Coordinates of C-alpha atoms in Angstrom, one line a residue:
M1 CA 0.0 0.0 0.0
E2 CA 2.9 2.4 0.8
G3 CA 4.4 1.7 -2.5
L4 CA 1.2 2.3 -4.3
I5 CA 0.7 5.7 -2.6
Q6 CA 4.2 6.8 -3.5
T7 CA 3.9 5.8 -7.1
R8 CA 0.7 8.0 -7.4
G9 CA 2.6 11.0 -6.4
I10 CA 1.5 14.3 -4.8
L11 CA -2.0 14.3 -6.4
S12 CA -3.2 11.2 -4.6
L13 CA -5.7 11.5 -1.7
P14 CA -4.8 8.7 0.7
A15 CA -7.4 7.8 3.4
K16 CA -4.9 8.5 6.2
P17 CA -4.6 11.0 9.1
I18 CA -3.2 14.4 8.5
G19 CA 0.1 13.5 10.1
A20 CA 0.6 10.6 7.7
R21 CA -0.3 12.7 4.7
R22 CA 2.2 15.3 5.8
T23 CA 4.9 12.7 6.0
L24 CA 4.2 11.4 2.5
L25 CA 4.0 14.9 1.0
L26 CA 7.4 15.7 2.3
Q27 CA 8.8 12.7 0.3
P28 CA 7.9 13.3 -3.4
S29 CA 7.5 10.3 -5.6
H30 CA 9.9 9.0 -8.2
A31 CA 7.6 10.2 -11.0
L32 CA 7.6 13.7 -9.5
K33 CA 11.4 13.7 -9.2
Q34 CA 11.5 12.8 -12.9
R35 CA 9.1 15.6 -13.9
L36 CA 10.9 18.2 -11.7
F37 CA 14.5 17.3 -12.4
T38 CA 14.5 16.2 -16.1
R39 CA 12.5 19.1 -17.5
N40 CA 14.6 21.3 -19.9
L41 CA 17.6 19.1 -19.2
P42 CA 20.4 20.1 -21.6
P43 CA 22.1 17.3 -23.5
L44 CA 25.3 16.0 -21.9
S45 CA 28.3 16.5 -24.1
I46 CA 31.7 14.8 -23.7
S47 CA 33.9 17.8 -23.2
S48 CA 36.3 19.2 -20.7
N49 CA 33.7 21.5 -19.2
G50 CA 30.9 18.9 -19.2
H51 CA 31.4 18.0 -15.6
S52 CA 31.1 21.6 -14.5
K53 CA 27.9 22.1 -16.5
F54 CA 26.4 19.0 -14.8
Q55 CA 27.4 20.3 -11.4
S56 CA 25.8 23.7 -12.0
F57 CA 22.6 22.0 -13.1
H58 CA 22.6 19.7 -10.1
K59 CA 22.8 22.7 -7.8
I60 CA 19.9 24.4 -9.6
S61 CA 17.9 21.2 -9.3
I62 CA 18.6 20.9 -5.6
S63 CA 17.5 24.4 -4.9
N64 CA 14.3 23.9 -6.9
K65 CA 13.6 20.8 -5.0
E66 CA 14.1 22.6 -1.6
R67 CA 11.8 25.4 -2.7
N68 CA 9.0 23.0 -3.8
R69 CA 9.4 21.0 -0.7
G70 CA 9.1 24.2 1.5
F71 CA 6.0 25.3 -0.4
I72 CA 4.4 21.9 0.1
C73 CA 5.2 21.8 3.8
K74 CA 3.9 25.3 4.4
A75 CA 0.6 24.8 2.5
E76 CA 0.0 21.5 4.2
A77 CA 0.9 22.9 7.7
A78 CA -1.6 25.8 7.2
A79 CA -4.3 23.4 6.1
A80 CA -3.6 21.1 9.0
A81 CA -3.6 23.9 11.5
A82 CA -7.0 25.2 10.2
G83 CA -8.5 21.7 10.3
D84 CA -7.1 21.0 13.7
G85 CA -8.4 24.3 15.0
D86 CA -12.0 23.5 13.9
S87 CA -11.8 19.9 15.2
L88 CA -10.3 20.9 18.6
T89 CA -12.9 23.6 19.4
P90 CA -15.3 21.8 21.8
K91 CA -19.0 22.2 21.0
V92 CA -22.2 21.0 22.6
F93 CA -25.3 20.9 20.4
G94 CA -23.4 22.9 17.8
V95 CA -22.6 25.7 20.3
E96 CA -19.0 26.4 21.5
V97 CA -18.4 25.6 25.1
T98 CA -17.0 29.1 25.7
T99 CA -20.3 30.6 24.6
L100 CA -22.3 28.2 26.7
K101 CA -20.2 29.2 29.8
K102 CA -21.7 32.6 29.3
I103 CA -25.2 31.9 28.1
V104 CA -26.2 29.2 30.6
P105 CA -25.3 31.3 33.7
L106 CA -27.0 34.3 32.1
G107 CA -30.1 32.3 31.5
L108 CA -30.1 31.1 35.1
M109 CA -29.6 34.6 36.4
F110 CA -32.5 35.9 34.3
F111 CA -34.7 33.1 35.6
C112 CA -33.9 33.9 39.2
I113 CA -34.3 37.6 38.7
L114 CA -37.8 37.3 37.1
F115 CA -38.8 34.5 39.5
N116 CA -38.2 36.9 42.3
Y117 CA -39.9 39.8 40.5
T118 CA -43.1 37.8 40.1
I119 CA -43.2 36.9 43.8
L120 CA -42.5 40.6 44.7
R121 CA -45.0 42.0 42.2
D122 CA -47.8 39.8 43.5
T123 CA -46.9 40.4 47.1
K124 CA -46.7 44.2 46.9
D125 CA -50.3 44.4 45.6
V126 CA -51.6 42.1 48.4
L127 CA -49.9 44.3 51.0
V128 CA -51.1 47.7 49.9
V129 CA -54.6 46.7 48.7
T130 CA -55.8 44.4 51.5
A131 CA -54.2 46.3 54.4
K132 CA -56.5 47.8 57.0
G133 CA -57.4 51.4 56.1
S134 CA -56.2 51.0 52.5
S135 CA -57.6 50.0 49.2
A136 CA -56.7 50.0 45.5
E137 CA -57.2 53.8 45.5
I138 CA -53.7 54.1 47.1
I139 CA -52.0 52.8 43.9
P140 CA -52.1 55.9 41.7
F141 CA -50.9 58.2 44.5
L142 CA -48.2 55.7 45.5
K143 CA -46.8 55.5 42.0
T144 CA -46.8 59.2 41.5
W145 CA -45.7 60.6 44.9
V146 CA -43.5 57.8 46.2
N147 CA -42.4 55.4 43.4
L148 CA -41.5 58.1 40.8
P149 CA -39.3 60.3 43.2
M150 CA -37.5 57.2 44.5
A151 CA -36.8 55.9 41.0
I152 CA -35.4 59.3 40.0
G153 CA -33.3 59.5 43.2
F154 CA -32.0 56.0 42.7
M155 CA -30.9 56.6 39.1
L156 CA -29.0 59.7 40.2
L157 CA -27.3 57.7 43.0
Y158 CA -26.5 54.9 40.5
T159 CA -25.0 57.4 38.1
K160 CA -22.7 58.8 40.9
L161 CA -21.7 55.3 42.1
S162 CA -20.9 54.2 38.5
N163 CA -18.3 56.9 38.3
V164 CA -16.4 55.8 41.5
L165 CA -16.9 52.0 41.6
S166 CA -15.9 49.2 39.4
K167 CA -18.5 47.3 37.5
K168 CA -18.3 44.3 39.9
A169 CA -18.4 46.5 43.0
L170 CA -21.3 48.4 41.6
F171 CA -23.3 45.2 40.9
Y172 CA -22.9 44.0 44.5
T173 CA -23.5 47.4 45.9
V174 CA -26.9 47.7 44.2
I175 CA -28.3 44.2 44.5
V176 CA -27.2 43.3 48.1
P177 CA -29.4 46.0 49.8
F178 CA -32.4 44.6 47.9
I179 CA -31.8 41.1 49.1
A180 CA -31.2 42.3 52.7
Y181 CA -34.3 44.5 52.7
F182 CA -36.7 41.8 51.5
G183 CA -35.3 39.3 54.1
A184 CA -35.7 41.9 56.8
F185 CA -39.2 42.8 55.8
G186 CA -40.5 39.3 56.0
F187 CA -38.9 38.5 59.4
I188 CA -38.7 41.9 61.1
M189 CA -40.7 44.7 59.6
Y190 CA -44.0 42.9 58.8
P191 CA -44.3 41.2 62.3
L192 CA -43.7 44.7 63.8
S193 CA -46.1 46.5 61.4
N194 CA -48.7 47.1 64.1
L195 CA -46.1 49.0 66.2
I196 CA -44.5 51.1 63.5
H197 CA -47.6 52.2 61.6
P198 CA -49.1 55.5 62.7
E199 CA -52.7 54.3 62.4
A200 CA -54.1 56.7 65.1
L201 CA -52.7 59.8 63.4
A202 CA -54.0 58.6 60.1
D203 CA -57.5 58.1 61.5
K204 CA -57.6 61.7 62.9
L205 CA -56.5 63.1 59.6
L206 CA -59.0 61.1 57.7
A207 CA -61.8 62.3 59.9
T208 CA -60.8 65.9 59.2
L209 CA -60.1 65.7 55.5
G210 CA -62.8 63.3 54.4
P211 CA -62.9 59.9 52.7
R212 CA -61.7 61.3 49.3
F213 CA -58.2 61.6 50.9
M214 CA -58.1 58.0 52.0
G215 CA -55.6 57.1 49.3
P216 CA -52.9 59.7 50.1
L217 CA -53.4 59.1 53.9
A218 CA -53.0 55.4 53.4
I219 CA -49.4 56.0 52.2
M220 CA -48.6 57.4 55.7
R221 CA -50.7 54.8 57.5
I222 CA -48.9 51.7 56.0
W223 CA -45.6 53.3 55.1
S224 CA -43.6 50.1 55.5
F225 CA -45.9 48.3 53.0
C226 CA -45.5 51.2 50.6
L227 CA -41.8 51.0 50.9
F228 CA -42.0 47.3 50.0
Y229 CA -44.2 48.3 47.0
V230 CA -41.5 50.7 45.8
M231 CA -38.6 48.3 46.4
A232 CA -40.5 45.6 44.4
E233 CA -41.1 48.0 41.5
L234 CA -37.4 49.0 41.6
W235 CA -36.3 45.4 41.5
G236 CA -38.1 45.1 38.1
S237 CA -36.6 48.3 36.7
V238 CA -33.1 48.3 38.3
V239 CA -32.1 44.7 38.6
V240 CA -33.7 43.5 35.4
S241 CA -33.2 46.5 33.1
V242 CA -30.0 48.0 34.4
L243 CA -28.0 45.3 36.2
F244 CA -28.8 42.2 34.2
W245 CA -29.0 43.6 30.7
G246 CA -26.0 45.8 31.3
F247 CA -24.0 42.7 32.3
A248 CA -25.3 40.6 29.4
N249 CA -24.3 43.3 26.9
Q250 CA -20.9 43.5 28.5
I251 CA -20.0 39.8 28.2
T252 CA -21.8 38.7 25.0
T253 CA -20.9 39.5 21.4
V254 CA -23.4 40.9 18.9
D255 CA -23.8 37.5 17.2
E256 CA -24.4 35.8 20.5
A257 CA -27.0 38.4 21.4
K258 CA -28.9 37.9 18.2
K259 CA -28.9 34.2 18.7
F260 CA -29.7 33.8 22.4
Y261 CA -31.5 36.9 23.6
P262 CA -34.9 35.7 22.2
L263 CA -34.4 32.5 24.3
F264 CA -34.0 34.7 27.4
G265 CA -37.5 36.0 26.7
L266 CA -39.0 32.5 26.5
G267 CA -37.2 31.6 29.7
A268 CA -38.6 34.7 31.4
N269 CA -42.1 33.4 30.9
V270 CA -41.2 30.0 32.1
A271 CA -40.0 31.7 35.3
L272 CA -43.4 33.5 35.5
I273 CA -45.2 30.1 35.3
F274 CA -43.2 28.5 38.1
S275 CA -43.2 31.5 40.4
G276 CA -47.0 31.8 40.0
R277 CA -47.3 28.2 41.2
T278 CA -45.0 29.0 44.1
V279 CA -47.1 32.0 45.2
K280 CA -50.3 29.9 44.9
Y281 CA -48.7 27.1 47.0
F282 CA -47.5 29.3 49.9
S283 CA -50.7 31.3 49.9
N284 CA -52.7 28.2 50.5
M285 CA -50.7 27.3 53.6
R286 CA -53.3 29.1 55.7
K287 CA -55.6 26.2 55.3
N288 CA -53.3 23.9 57.2
L289 CA -52.6 26.2 60.1
G290 CA -54.4 26.3 63.4
P291 CA -56.7 29.0 64.6
G292 CA -55.1 32.2 65.8
V293 CA -52.1 31.9 63.5
D294 CA -51.4 34.7 61.1
G295 CA -51.4 32.7 57.9
W296 CA -50.3 35.6 55.7
A297 CA -47.2 36.2 58.0
V298 CA -46.2 32.5 57.6
S299 CA -46.7 32.7 53.8
L300 CA -44.7 35.9 53.6
K301 CA -41.8 34.5 55.5
A302 CA -41.6 31.5 53.2
M303 CA -41.8 33.6 50.0
M304 CA -39.2 36.1 51.3
S305 CA -36.9 33.2 52.1
I306 CA -37.1 32.1 48.5
V307 CA -36.4 35.7 47.3
V308 CA -33.3 35.8 49.5
G309 CA -32.1 32.4 48.3
M310 CA -32.6 33.4 44.6
G311 CA -30.8 36.7 45.2
L312 CA -27.8 34.9 46.6
A313 CA -27.8 32.5 43.6
I314 CA -27.8 35.6 41.3
C315 CA -24.7 36.9 43.2
F316 CA -22.9 33.5 42.9
L317 CA -23.6 33.2 39.1
Y318 CA -22.4 36.8 38.6
W319 CA -19.2 35.9 40.5
W320 CA -18.7 32.7 38.6
V321 CA -19.0 34.3 35.2
N322 CA -16.5 37.1 36.1
R323 CA -14.1 34.5 37.5
Y324 CA -14.1 31.8 34.8
V325 CA -15.4 33.4 31.5
P326 CA -13.2 35.6 29.4
L327 CA -14.8 38.9 28.3
P328 CA -14.9 39.8 24.6
T329 CA -12.7 42.6 23.4
R330 CA -14.5 45.6 22.1
S331 CA -13.5 48.7 20.2
K332 CA -13.4 51.8 22.2
K333 CA -14.1 54.1 19.2
K334 CA -17.4 55.8 19.4
K335 CA -19.3 57.3 16.5
A336 CA -19.8 61.0 16.7
K337 CA -23.4 61.9 17.4
P338 CA -25.0 65.2 16.7
Q339 CA -25.5 67.3 19.8
M340 CA -29.0 68.7 20.2
G341 CA -30.3 71.0 22.9
T342 CA -33.5 70.3 24.9
M343 CA -35.7 72.6 22.7
E344 CA -34.2 71.3 19.5
S345 CA -34.8 67.7 20.6
L346 CA -38.5 68.5 21.5
K347 CA -39.0 70.2 18.1
F348 CA -37.5 67.2 16.3
L349 CA -39.7 64.8 18.2
V350 CA -42.9 66.8 17.5
S351 CA -42.0 67.3 13.9
S352 CA -41.5 63.6 13.2
P353 CA -44.7 61.7 12.6
Y354 CA -43.0 58.4 13.1
I355 CA -41.7 59.2 16.6
R356 CA -45.0 61.0 17.4
D357 CA -47.0 57.9 16.6
L358 CA -44.6 55.7 18.6
A359 CA -44.9 58.0 21.6
T360 CA -48.7 57.7 21.3
L361 CA -48.5 53.9 21.3
V362 CA -46.3 53.9 24.5
V363 CA -48.3 56.5 26.4
A364 CA -51.7 55.0 25.4
Y365 CA -50.5 51.6 26.5
G366 CA -49.4 52.8 29.9
I367 CA -52.5 54.9 30.6
S368 CA -54.9 52.2 29.4
I369 CA -53.3 49.5 31.5
N370 CA -53.4 51.7 34.6
L371 CA -57.0 52.8 34.1
V372 CA -58.2 49.3 34.1
E373 CA -55.7 47.7 36.5
V374 CA -56.5 49.9 39.5
T375 CA -60.3 49.5 39.0
W376 CA -59.8 45.8 38.6
K377 CA -57.8 45.4 41.8
S378 CA -60.5 47.2 43.7
K379 CA -63.0 44.6 42.6
L380 CA -60.5 41.9 43.3
K381 CA -60.3 43.0 46.9
A382 CA -64.1 42.9 47.1
Q383 CA -64.1 39.4 45.8
F384 CA -61.1 38.2 47.8
P385 CA -60.7 40.3 51.0
S386 CA -58.3 37.9 52.7
P387 CA -54.6 38.4 51.9
N388 CA -54.1 34.7 51.4
E389 CA -57.0 34.4 49.0
Y390 CA -55.9 37.5 47.1
S391 CA -52.4 36.2 46.9
A392 CA -53.5 32.8 45.7
F393 CA -55.5 34.4 42.9
M394 CA -52.5 36.5 41.9
G395 CA -50.5 33.3 41.7
D396 CA -52.9 31.9 39.2
F397 CA -52.9 35.2 37.4
S398 CA -49.1 35.1 37.0
T399 CA -49.1 31.5 35.8
C400 CA -51.7 32.3 33.2
T401 CA -49.8 35.4 32.1
G402 CA -46.7 33.4 31.6
I403 CA -48.4 30.7 29.6
A404 CA -50.2 33.3 27.4
T405 CA -47.1 35.3 26.8
F406 CA -45.0 32.2 26.0
T407 CA -47.6 31.1 23.5
M408 CA -47.8 34.6 21.9
M409 CA -44.1 34.8 21.5
L410 CA -44.1 31.5 19.6
L411 CA -46.9 32.7 17.4
S412 CA -45.7 36.2 16.9
Q413 CA -43.4 35.4 14.0
Y414 CA -46.2 33.7 12.2
V415 CA -48.5 36.7 12.7
F416 CA -45.8 39.0 11.4
D417 CA -45.2 36.9 8.3
K418 CA -48.8 36.1 7.6
Y419 CA -50.6 39.4 8.3
G420 CA -47.8 42.0 8.6
W421 CA -46.8 44.5 11.3
G422 CA -50.0 46.5 11.2
V423 CA -52.2 43.6 12.3
A424 CA -49.8 42.6 15.0
A425 CA -49.7 46.1 16.4
K426 CA -53.5 46.3 16.5
I427 CA -54.0 43.1 18.5
T428 CA -53.2 44.6 21.9
P429 CA -55.4 47.7 21.7
T430 CA -58.2 45.6 20.1
V431 CA -58.1 43.1 23.0
L432 CA -58.0 46.0 25.5
L433 CA -61.0 47.7 23.9
V434 CA -63.1 44.5 23.8
T435 CA -62.3 43.4 27.3
G436 CA -62.5 47.0 28.7
V437 CA -66.0 47.4 27.4
A438 CA -67.0 44.0 28.9
F439 CA -65.3 44.9 32.2
F440 CA -66.9 48.3 32.7
S441 CA -70.3 46.9 31.5
L442 CA -70.2 44.2 34.2
I443 CA -69.4 46.9 36.8
L444 CA -71.9 49.5 35.7
F445 CA -74.7 47.3 34.5
G446 CA -74.2 44.2 36.7
G447 CA -78.0 43.8 37.3
P448 CA -79.1 43.0 33.8
F449 CA -76.1 40.7 33.3
A450 CA -76.8 38.8 36.6
P451 CA -79.1 36.0 35.1
L452 CA -76.7 35.4 32.3
V453 CA -73.5 35.1 34.4
A454 CA -75.5 33.1 37.0
K455 CA -75.8 30.3 34.4
L456 CA -72.0 30.2 34.4
G457 CA -71.9 29.8 38.1
M458 CA -70.6 33.3 38.7
T459 CA -71.8 36.7 40.0
P460 CA -71.3 39.9 38.1
L461 CA -68.5 40.9 40.5
L462 CA -66.6 37.6 39.9
A463 CA -67.2 37.9 36.2
A464 CA -65.7 41.4 36.2
V465 CA -62.7 40.1 38.1
Y466 CA -62.1 37.4 35.5
V467 CA -62.6 39.7 32.6
G468 CA -60.2 42.3 34.1
A469 CA -57.6 39.5 34.7
L470 CA -58.0 38.5 31.0
Q471 CA -57.4 42.0 29.9
N472 CA -54.3 42.4 32.0
I473 CA -53.0 39.0 30.8
F474 CA -53.3 39.8 27.1
S475 CA -52.3 43.5 27.2
K476 CA -49.8 43.8 30.1
R477 CA -49.2 53.8 33.8
G478 CA -51.8 57.3 33.7
A479 CA -51.9 57.6 37.5
L480 CA -52.5 61.4 37.4
I481 CA -55.8 60.9 35.6
Q482 CA -57.0 58.5 38.3
Q483 CA -55.9 60.8 41.1
F484 CA -57.8 63.7 39.6
M485 CA -60.9 61.5 39.2
I486 CA -60.8 60.1 42.7
L487 CA -60.3 63.6 44.3
T488 CA -63.0 65.1 42.1
F489 CA -65.7 62.4 42.5
G490 CA -64.8 61.2 46.0
S491 CA -64.0 57.6 45.3
L492 CA -62.8 55.2 42.7
A493 CA -66.2 53.6 42.3
S494 CA -67.8 57.0 41.6
S495 CA -65.3 57.8 38.9
T496 CA -65.6 54.4 37.1
P497 CA -68.0 55.6 34.4
Y498 CA -65.8 58.5 33.4
L499 CA -62.7 56.2 33.4
G500 CA -64.5 53.9 30.9
V501 CA -65.1 56.9 28.6
I502 CA -61.4 58.0 28.9
L503 CA -60.3 54.5 28.2
L504 CA -62.4 54.4 25.0
G505 CA -60.9 57.6 23.8
I506 CA -57.3 56.5 24.6
V507 CA -57.6 53.2 22.9
T508 CA -59.1 54.9 19.8
A509 CA -56.1 57.2 19.6
W510 CA -53.9 54.1 20.1
L511 CA -55.5 52.3 17.1
A512 CA -55.2 55.4 15.0
A513 CA -51.5 55.7 15.8
A514 CA -51.0 52.1 15.0
K515 CA -52.7 52.5 11.6
S516 CA -50.6 55.6 10.8
L517 CA -47.4 53.7 11.8
E518 CA -48.5 50.8 9.5
G519 CA -48.6 53.1 6.5
Q520 CA -45.2 54.6 7.3
F521 CA -43.7 51.2 8.0
N522 CA -45.0 49.8 4.7
T523 CA -43.7 52.8 2.7
L524 CA -40.3 52.5 4.4
M525 CA -40.1 48.7 3.6
S526 CA -41.0 49.4 0.0
E527 CA -38.2 52.0 -0.4
E528 CA -35.8 49.6 1.3
E529 CA -36.7 46.8 -1.2
L530 CA -36.3 49.2 -4.1
E531 CA -32.8 50.2 -2.9
K532 CA -31.8 46.5 -2.6
E533 CA -33.0 45.9 -6.2
M534 CA -31.1 48.8 -7.5
E535 CA -28.0 47.7 -5.6
R536 CA -28.3 44.2 -7.1
A537 CA -28.7 45.7 -10.6
S538 CA -25.7 47.9 -10.2
S539 CA -23.6 45.0 -9.0
L540 CA -24.4 43.2 -12.3
K541 CA -23.2 46.3 -14.3
I542 CA -26.0 46.0 -16.9
P543 CA -25.2 48.4 -19.8
V544 CA -27.9 51.0 -20.6
V545 CA -28.0 52.0 -24.2
S546 CA -29.8 55.3 -24.9
Q547 CA -31.7 56.0 -28.1
E548 CA -28.9 58.4 -29.3
D549 CA -26.2 55.7 -28.8
A550 CA -28.0 53.2 -31.0
A551 CA -26.2 52.2 -34.2
P552 CA -27.5 53.9 -37.4
G553 CA -30.3 51.9 -38.9
E554 CA -30.8 49.9 -35.7
S555 CA -34.2 50.5 -34.1
T556 CA -34.4 50.7 -30.3
S557 CA -37.1 48.1 -30.3
Q558 CA -34.3 45.5 -31.3
L559 CA -32.4 46.4 -28.1
P560 CA -32.6 43.9 -25.2
E561 CA -35.1 44.8 -22.6
K562 CA -34.0 45.7 -19.1
S563 CA -34.9 43.0 -16.6
A564 CA -34.1 45.1 -13.5
P565 CA -33.6 48.7 -12.5
T566 CA -30.2 49.9 -13.4
S567 CA -28.1 52.7 -11.9
I568 CA -26.2 54.9 -14.4

């Protein structure tokens, strides 16, 4: 076999490892030697200088042989190095292990963060809505006068800390106080809430100012619950948006982000499903406890223990990635951006119909959700006055939200491809409009609907709770509008008819903005497709012959037709 391979020469392709092929290629065959060293061989003459001529030719032949051998060795070594590099790169399911060492911990971090956020989001509503002397009317005041200032203050503090701390120190400095606070709330602050809440002072002020000020006064009455509400809101905006996504963008490349970030979205909804089941499980612990035991306090301790455990897991994963995963190198060059003043920026935003419509979508979404959500939570308290019952329902609500969102994420690409961006953009406001009309109808005209919903085994109140939950699930803030309505009409219930009318107007503006954006989007896509066609045509360099350039006696009708747009 060895002899057979050698007689075939350099062009043979033996089925042997790279190392063996390299050995054979370094030893050219006899036929190759004949072709290399006998080409243009001068005839040998019997003369006195014949020996010197043969010696000079022999030296030239040797040098040619060395050059060819060096060329063969270098080419084969380069090919072998490239092949060995691809084969030695470890992969799992087609993904490099180095990439998995980043993506898997990031996925677990995202799961833990959103698992905690679901527990905290459901718990904060239970605390402020079901507390004594409070109701859902506290939410718009809480978001405007407590949540917003604290969010602004935190971002200012974060900006200052980012200038003096390293990225690692900044991460721990921000997340550790959250973990410590939630643990302290479950085991210290909530058990002492009866001692630290100024309920007597709040009662005196309420008697003086009247029931329309119950919402603002409830913030003072249950201040520790309100602080928990704000910290839970900040967990979603700070830990998710700032800490996690900042860290993810720091350690992943653009190609990795394109490939794996959508999977993080799916994993987020899986976390929503499991955390909803967790809330439901611990909320039902009250059924197994004896009389006189504060079941909600027991459930709260269990859930806050899970939050602390998940928080510590997040810190460990962050430490592990920084310790064992190499960070990608990035260019420090930044593109120059045009500098615009505040007034110039506002003029630009107002003059751009595209940005104006986008702003309408965002604002309409926030206001619509808030208008229905607060009213829905007030009815939810009427149906489930106990904290454990309220929390159990919120657990089911979170699970259903995760399942619905997970399903819609899988179907979204089909909707975009089949019906286009416009239809996809109108789904949310349409669902909100239909369910909003049904929700307010059940509240305002519950009597006529009572016989119909009774056949379904429900009361109008329970039906309104389910319809409101459905709306929040498929649409998932506007607090100033609700504050004005509550202070004007005295209560949330009295302002409900007007909130329904406002909702109808806002959703109508939302649909109009979506329709306007659809037209602009379609026009933009058409222009982009035209540019691509022109680029393809120009790359083909199709000649364009004008009528004046045609040969004498040759009609332009005989010229070949253009099959694509051509740039001249």
